[in-house]
Tab-separated table of N, CA, C and O in Angstrom:
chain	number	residue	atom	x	y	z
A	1	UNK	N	0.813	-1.199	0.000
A	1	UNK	CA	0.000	0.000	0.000
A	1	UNK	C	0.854	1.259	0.000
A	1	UNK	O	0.481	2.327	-0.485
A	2	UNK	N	1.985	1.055	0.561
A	2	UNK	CA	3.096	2.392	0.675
A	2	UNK	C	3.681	2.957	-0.410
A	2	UNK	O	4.112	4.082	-0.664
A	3	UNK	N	3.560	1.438	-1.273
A	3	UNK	CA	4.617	1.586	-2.633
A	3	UNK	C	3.639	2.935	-3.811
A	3	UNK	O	4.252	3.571	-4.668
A	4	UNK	N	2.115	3.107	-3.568
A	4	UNK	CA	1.401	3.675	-4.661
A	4	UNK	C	1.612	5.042	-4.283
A	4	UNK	O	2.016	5.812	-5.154
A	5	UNK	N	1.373	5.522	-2.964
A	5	UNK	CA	1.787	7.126	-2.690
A	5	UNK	C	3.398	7.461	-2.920
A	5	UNK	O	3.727	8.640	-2.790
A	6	UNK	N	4.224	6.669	-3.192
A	6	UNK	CA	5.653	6.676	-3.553
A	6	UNK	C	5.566	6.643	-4.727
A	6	UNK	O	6.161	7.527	-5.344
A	7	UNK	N	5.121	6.051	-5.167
A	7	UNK	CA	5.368	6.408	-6.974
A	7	UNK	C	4.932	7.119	-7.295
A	7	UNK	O	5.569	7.716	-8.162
A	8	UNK	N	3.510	7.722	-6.939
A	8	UNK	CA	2.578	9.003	-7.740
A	8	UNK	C	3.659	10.448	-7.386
A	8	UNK	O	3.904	11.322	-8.218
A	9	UNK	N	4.251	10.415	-5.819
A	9	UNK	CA	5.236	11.709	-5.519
A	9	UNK	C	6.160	11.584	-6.750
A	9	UNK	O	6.337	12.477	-7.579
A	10	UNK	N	6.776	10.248	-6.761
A	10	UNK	CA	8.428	10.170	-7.705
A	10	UNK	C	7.500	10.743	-9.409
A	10	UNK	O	8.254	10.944	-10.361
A	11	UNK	N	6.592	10.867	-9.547
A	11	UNK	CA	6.009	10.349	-11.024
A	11	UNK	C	5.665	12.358	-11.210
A	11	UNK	O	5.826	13.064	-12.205
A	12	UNK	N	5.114	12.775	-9.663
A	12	UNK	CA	5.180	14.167	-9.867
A	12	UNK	C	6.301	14.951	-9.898
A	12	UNK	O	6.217	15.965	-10.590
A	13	UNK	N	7.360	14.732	-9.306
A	13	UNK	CA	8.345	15.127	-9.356
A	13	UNK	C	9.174	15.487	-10.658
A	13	UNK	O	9.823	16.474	-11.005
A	14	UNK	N	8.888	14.323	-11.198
A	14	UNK	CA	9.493	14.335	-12.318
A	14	UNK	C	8.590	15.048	-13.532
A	14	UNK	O	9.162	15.632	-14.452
A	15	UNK	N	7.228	14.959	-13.466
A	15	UNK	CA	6.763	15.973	-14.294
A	15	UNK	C	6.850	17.279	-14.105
A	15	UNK	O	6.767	18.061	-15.051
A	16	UNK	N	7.007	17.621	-13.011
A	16	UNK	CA	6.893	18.891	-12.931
A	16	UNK	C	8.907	19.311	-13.075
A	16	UNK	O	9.305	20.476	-13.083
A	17	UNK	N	9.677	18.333	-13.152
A	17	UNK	CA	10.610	19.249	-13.637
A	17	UNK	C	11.052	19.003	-15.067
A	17	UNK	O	12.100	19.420	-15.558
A	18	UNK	N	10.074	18.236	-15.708
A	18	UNK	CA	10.085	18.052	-17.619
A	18	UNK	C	9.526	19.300	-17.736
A	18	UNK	O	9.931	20.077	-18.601
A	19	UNK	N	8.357	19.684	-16.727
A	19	UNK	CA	7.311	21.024	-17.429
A	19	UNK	C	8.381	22.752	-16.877
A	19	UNK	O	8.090	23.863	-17.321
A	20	UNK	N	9.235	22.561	-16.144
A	20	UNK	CA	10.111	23.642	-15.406
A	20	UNK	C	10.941	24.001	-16.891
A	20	UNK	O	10.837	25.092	-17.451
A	21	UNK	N	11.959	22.612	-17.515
A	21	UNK	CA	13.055	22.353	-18.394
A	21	UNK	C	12.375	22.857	-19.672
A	21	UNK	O	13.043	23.413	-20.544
A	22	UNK	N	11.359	22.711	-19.765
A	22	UNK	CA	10.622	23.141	-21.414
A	22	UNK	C	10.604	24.666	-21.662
A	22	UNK	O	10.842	25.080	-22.797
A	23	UNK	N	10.357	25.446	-20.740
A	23	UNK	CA	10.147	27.120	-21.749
A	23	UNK	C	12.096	27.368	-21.327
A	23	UNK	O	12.691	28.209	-22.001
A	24	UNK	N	12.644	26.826	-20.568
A	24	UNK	CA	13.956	27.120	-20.789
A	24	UNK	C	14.947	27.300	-21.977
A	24	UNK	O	15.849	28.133	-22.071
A	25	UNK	N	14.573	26.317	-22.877
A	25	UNK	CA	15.297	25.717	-23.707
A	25	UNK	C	14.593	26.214	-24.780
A	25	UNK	O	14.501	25.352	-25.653
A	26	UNK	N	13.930	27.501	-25.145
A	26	UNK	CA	13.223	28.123	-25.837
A	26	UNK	C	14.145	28.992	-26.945
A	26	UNK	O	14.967	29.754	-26.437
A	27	UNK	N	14.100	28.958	-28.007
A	27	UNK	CA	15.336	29.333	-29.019
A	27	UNK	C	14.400	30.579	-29.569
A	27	UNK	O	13.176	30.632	-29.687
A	28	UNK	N	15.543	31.681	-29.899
A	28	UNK	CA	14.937	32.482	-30.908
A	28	UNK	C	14.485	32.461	-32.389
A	28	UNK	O	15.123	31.645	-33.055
A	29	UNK	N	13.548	33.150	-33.069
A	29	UNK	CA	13.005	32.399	-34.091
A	29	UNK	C	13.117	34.146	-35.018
A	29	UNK	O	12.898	35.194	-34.412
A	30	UNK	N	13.424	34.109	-36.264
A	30	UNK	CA	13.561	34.961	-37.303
A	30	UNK	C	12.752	35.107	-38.718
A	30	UNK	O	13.523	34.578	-39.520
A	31	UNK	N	11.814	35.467	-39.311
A	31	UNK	CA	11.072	35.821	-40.407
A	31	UNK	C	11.914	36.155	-41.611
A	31	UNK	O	12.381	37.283	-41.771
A	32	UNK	N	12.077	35.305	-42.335
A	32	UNK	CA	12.995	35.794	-43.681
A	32	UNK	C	12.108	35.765	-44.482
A	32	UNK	O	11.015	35.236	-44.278
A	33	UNK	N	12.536	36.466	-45.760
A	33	UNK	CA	11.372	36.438	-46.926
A	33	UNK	C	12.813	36.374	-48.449
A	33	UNK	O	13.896	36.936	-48.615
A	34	UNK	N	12.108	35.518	-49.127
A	34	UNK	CA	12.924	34.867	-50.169
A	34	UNK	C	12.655	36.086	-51.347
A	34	UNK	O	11.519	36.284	-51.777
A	35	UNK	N	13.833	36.876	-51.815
A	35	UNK	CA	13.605	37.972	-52.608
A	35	UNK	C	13.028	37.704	-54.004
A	35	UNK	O	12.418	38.587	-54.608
A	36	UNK	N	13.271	36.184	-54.635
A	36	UNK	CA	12.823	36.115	-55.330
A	36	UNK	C	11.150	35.527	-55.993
A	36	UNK	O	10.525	35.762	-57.027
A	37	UNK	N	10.976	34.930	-55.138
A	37	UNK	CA	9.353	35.259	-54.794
A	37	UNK	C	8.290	35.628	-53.533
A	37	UNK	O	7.070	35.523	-53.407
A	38	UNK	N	9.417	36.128	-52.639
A	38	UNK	CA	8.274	37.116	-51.495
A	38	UNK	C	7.696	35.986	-50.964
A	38	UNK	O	6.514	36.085	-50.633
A	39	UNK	N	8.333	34.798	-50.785
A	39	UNK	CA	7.690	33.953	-50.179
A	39	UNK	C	8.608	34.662	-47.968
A	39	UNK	O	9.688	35.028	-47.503
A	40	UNK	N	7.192	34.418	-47.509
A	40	UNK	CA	8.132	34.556	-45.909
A	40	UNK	C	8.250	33.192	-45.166
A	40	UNK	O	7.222	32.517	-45.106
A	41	UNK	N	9.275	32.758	-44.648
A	41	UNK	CA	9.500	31.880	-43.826
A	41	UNK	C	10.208	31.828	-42.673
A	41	UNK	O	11.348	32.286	-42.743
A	42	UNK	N	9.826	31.372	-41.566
A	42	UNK	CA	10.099	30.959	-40.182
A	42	UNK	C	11.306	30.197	-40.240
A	42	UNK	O	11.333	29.126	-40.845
A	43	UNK	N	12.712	30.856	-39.423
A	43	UNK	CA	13.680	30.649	-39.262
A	43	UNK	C	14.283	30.460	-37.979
A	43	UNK	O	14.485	31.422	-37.238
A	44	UNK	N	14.585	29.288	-37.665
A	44	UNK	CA	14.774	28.674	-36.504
A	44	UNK	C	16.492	28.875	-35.888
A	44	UNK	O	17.166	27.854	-36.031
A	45	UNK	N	17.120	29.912	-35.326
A	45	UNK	CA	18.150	30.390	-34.741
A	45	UNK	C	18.964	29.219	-34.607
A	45	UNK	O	20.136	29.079	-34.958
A	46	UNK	N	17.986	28.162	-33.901
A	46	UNK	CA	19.115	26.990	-33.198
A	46	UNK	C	19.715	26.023	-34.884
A	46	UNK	O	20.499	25.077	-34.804
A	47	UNK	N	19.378	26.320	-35.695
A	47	UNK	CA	20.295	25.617	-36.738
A	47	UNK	C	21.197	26.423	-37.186
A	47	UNK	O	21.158	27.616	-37.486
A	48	UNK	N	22.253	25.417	-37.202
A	48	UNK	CA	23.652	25.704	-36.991
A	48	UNK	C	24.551	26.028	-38.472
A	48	UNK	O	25.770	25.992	-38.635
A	49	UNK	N	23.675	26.289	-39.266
A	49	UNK	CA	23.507	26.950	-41.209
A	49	UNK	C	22.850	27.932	-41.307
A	49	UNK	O	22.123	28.241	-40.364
A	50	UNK	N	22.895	28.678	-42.401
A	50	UNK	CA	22.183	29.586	-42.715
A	50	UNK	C	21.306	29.240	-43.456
A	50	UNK	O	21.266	28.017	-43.592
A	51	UNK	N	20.067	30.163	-44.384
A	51	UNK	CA	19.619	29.360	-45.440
A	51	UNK	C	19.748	29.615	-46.911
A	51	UNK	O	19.941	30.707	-47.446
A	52	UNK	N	19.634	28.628	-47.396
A	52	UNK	CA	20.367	28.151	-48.538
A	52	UNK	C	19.193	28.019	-49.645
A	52	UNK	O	18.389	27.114	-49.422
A	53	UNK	N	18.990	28.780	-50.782
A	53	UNK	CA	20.155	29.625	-50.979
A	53	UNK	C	19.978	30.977	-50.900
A	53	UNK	O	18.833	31.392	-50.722
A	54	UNK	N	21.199	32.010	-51.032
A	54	UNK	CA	21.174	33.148	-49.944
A	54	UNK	C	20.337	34.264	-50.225
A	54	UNK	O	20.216	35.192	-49.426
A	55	UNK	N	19.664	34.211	-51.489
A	55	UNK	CA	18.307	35.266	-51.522
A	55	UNK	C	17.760	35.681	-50.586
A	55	UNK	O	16.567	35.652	-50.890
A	56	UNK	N	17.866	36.089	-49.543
A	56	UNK	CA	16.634	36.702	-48.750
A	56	UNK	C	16.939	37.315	-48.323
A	56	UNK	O	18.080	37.691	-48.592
A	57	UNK	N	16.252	37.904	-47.365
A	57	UNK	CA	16.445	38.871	-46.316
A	57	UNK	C	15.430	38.309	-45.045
A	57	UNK	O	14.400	37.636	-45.071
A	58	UNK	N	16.251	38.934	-43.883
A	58	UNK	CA	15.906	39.042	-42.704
A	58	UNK	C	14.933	40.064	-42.614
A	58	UNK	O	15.215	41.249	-42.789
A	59	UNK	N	13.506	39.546	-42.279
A	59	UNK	CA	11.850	40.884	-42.141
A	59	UNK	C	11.942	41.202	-41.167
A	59	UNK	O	12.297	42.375	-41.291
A	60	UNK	N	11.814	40.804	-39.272
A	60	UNK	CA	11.721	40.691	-38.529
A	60	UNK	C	13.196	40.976	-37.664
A	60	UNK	O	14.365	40.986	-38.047
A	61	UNK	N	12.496	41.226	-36.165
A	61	UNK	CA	13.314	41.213	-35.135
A	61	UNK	C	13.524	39.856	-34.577
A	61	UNK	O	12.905	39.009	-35.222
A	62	UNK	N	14.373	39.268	-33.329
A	62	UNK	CA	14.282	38.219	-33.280
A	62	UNK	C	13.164	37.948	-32.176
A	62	UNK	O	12.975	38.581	-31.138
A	63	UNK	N	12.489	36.867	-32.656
A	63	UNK	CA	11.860	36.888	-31.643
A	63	UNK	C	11.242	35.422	-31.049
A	63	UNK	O	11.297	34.435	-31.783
A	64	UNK	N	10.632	35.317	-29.642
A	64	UNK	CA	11.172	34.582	-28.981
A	64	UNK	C	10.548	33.140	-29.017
A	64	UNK	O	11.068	32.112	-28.583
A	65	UNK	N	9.428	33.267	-29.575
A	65	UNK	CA	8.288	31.929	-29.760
A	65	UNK	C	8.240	31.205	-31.598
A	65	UNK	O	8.515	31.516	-32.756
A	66	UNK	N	7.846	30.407	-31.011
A	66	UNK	CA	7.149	30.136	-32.865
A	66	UNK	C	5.876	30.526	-33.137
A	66	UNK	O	5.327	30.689	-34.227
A	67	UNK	N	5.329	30.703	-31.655
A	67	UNK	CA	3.935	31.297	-31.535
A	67	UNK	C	3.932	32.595	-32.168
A	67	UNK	O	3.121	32.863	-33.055
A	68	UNK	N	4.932	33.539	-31.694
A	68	UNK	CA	5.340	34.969	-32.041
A	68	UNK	C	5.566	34.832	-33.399
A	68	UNK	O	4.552	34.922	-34.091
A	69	UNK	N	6.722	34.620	-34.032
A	69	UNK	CA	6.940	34.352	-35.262
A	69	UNK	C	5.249	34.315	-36.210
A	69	UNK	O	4.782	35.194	-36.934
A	70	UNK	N	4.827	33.350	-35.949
A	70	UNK	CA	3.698	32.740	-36.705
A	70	UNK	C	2.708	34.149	-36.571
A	70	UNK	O	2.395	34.779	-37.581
A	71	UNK	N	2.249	34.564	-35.168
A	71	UNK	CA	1.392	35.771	-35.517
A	71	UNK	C	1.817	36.746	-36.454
A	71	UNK	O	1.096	37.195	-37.345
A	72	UNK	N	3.803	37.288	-36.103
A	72	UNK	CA	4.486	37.966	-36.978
A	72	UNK	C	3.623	38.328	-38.493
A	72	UNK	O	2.931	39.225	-38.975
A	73	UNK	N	4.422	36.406	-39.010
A	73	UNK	CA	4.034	36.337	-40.057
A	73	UNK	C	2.515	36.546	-40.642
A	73	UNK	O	2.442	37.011	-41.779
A	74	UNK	N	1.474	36.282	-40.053
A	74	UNK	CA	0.404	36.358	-40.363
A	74	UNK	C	0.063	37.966	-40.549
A	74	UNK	O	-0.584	38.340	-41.527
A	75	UNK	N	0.430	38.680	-39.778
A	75	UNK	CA	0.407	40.026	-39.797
A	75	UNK	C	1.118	40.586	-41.479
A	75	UNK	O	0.430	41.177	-42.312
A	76	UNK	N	2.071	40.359	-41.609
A	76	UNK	CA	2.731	40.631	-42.450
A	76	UNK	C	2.297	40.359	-44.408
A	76	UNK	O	2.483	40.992	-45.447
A	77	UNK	N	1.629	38.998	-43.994
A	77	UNK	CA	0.489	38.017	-45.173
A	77	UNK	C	-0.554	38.964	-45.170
A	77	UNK	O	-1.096	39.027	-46.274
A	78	UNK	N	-0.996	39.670	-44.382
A	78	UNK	CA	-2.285	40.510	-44.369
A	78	UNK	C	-2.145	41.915	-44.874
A	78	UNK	O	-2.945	42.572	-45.540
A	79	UNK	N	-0.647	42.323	-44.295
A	79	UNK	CA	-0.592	43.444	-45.265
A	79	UNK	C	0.265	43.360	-46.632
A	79	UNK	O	0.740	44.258	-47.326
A	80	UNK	N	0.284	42.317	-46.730
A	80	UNK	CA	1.070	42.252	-48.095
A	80	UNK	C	2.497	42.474	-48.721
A	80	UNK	O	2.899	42.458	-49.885
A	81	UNK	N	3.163	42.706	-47.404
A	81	UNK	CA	4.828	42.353	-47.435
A	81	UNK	C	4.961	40.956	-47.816
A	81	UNK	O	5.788	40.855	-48.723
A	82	UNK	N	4.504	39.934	-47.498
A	82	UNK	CA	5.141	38.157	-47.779
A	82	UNK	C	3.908	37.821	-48.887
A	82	UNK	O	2.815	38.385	-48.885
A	83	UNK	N	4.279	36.915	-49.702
A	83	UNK	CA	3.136	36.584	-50.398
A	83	UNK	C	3.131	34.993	-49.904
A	83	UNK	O	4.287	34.579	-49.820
A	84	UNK	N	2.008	33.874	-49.512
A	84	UNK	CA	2.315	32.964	-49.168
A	84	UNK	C	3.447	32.794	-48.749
A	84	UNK	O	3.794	31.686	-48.339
């Protein structure tokens, strides 16, 4: 009977420091737009390349979500800086 309130503590423990470790490890994210067709795309900081090939430009500041990014971009689709 001792062993089930021991595992549910060890079982919380450990979720709650998977859920602590997750917004830590949160990378910055960048909006490029491809000059040759105005396409915009979501650029992920933590890869360790640039992108290929080097047409574009940097739209955006950096910023900190993909959540962010994505509204970014949507904003940007609406006024007609990115085309798809």
């Amino acid at each position: 009977m001792r062993r089930l309130p021991i595992a549910c503590a060890a079982l919380a423990v450990t979720i709650s420091a998977l859920a602590a470790a997750g917004p830590a490890s949160a990378t910055p994210y960048h909006l490029i737009r491809w000059q040759d067709t105005g396409v915009c795309q979501i650029w992920d900081q933590s890869i360790p390349t640039v992108p290929w090939p080097s047409n574009y430009a940097v739209v955006s500041e950096e910023l900190p979500t993909f959540e962010a990014a994505f509204a970014y971009k949507t904003g940007l689709l609406s006024n007609g800086t990115c085309s798809f």
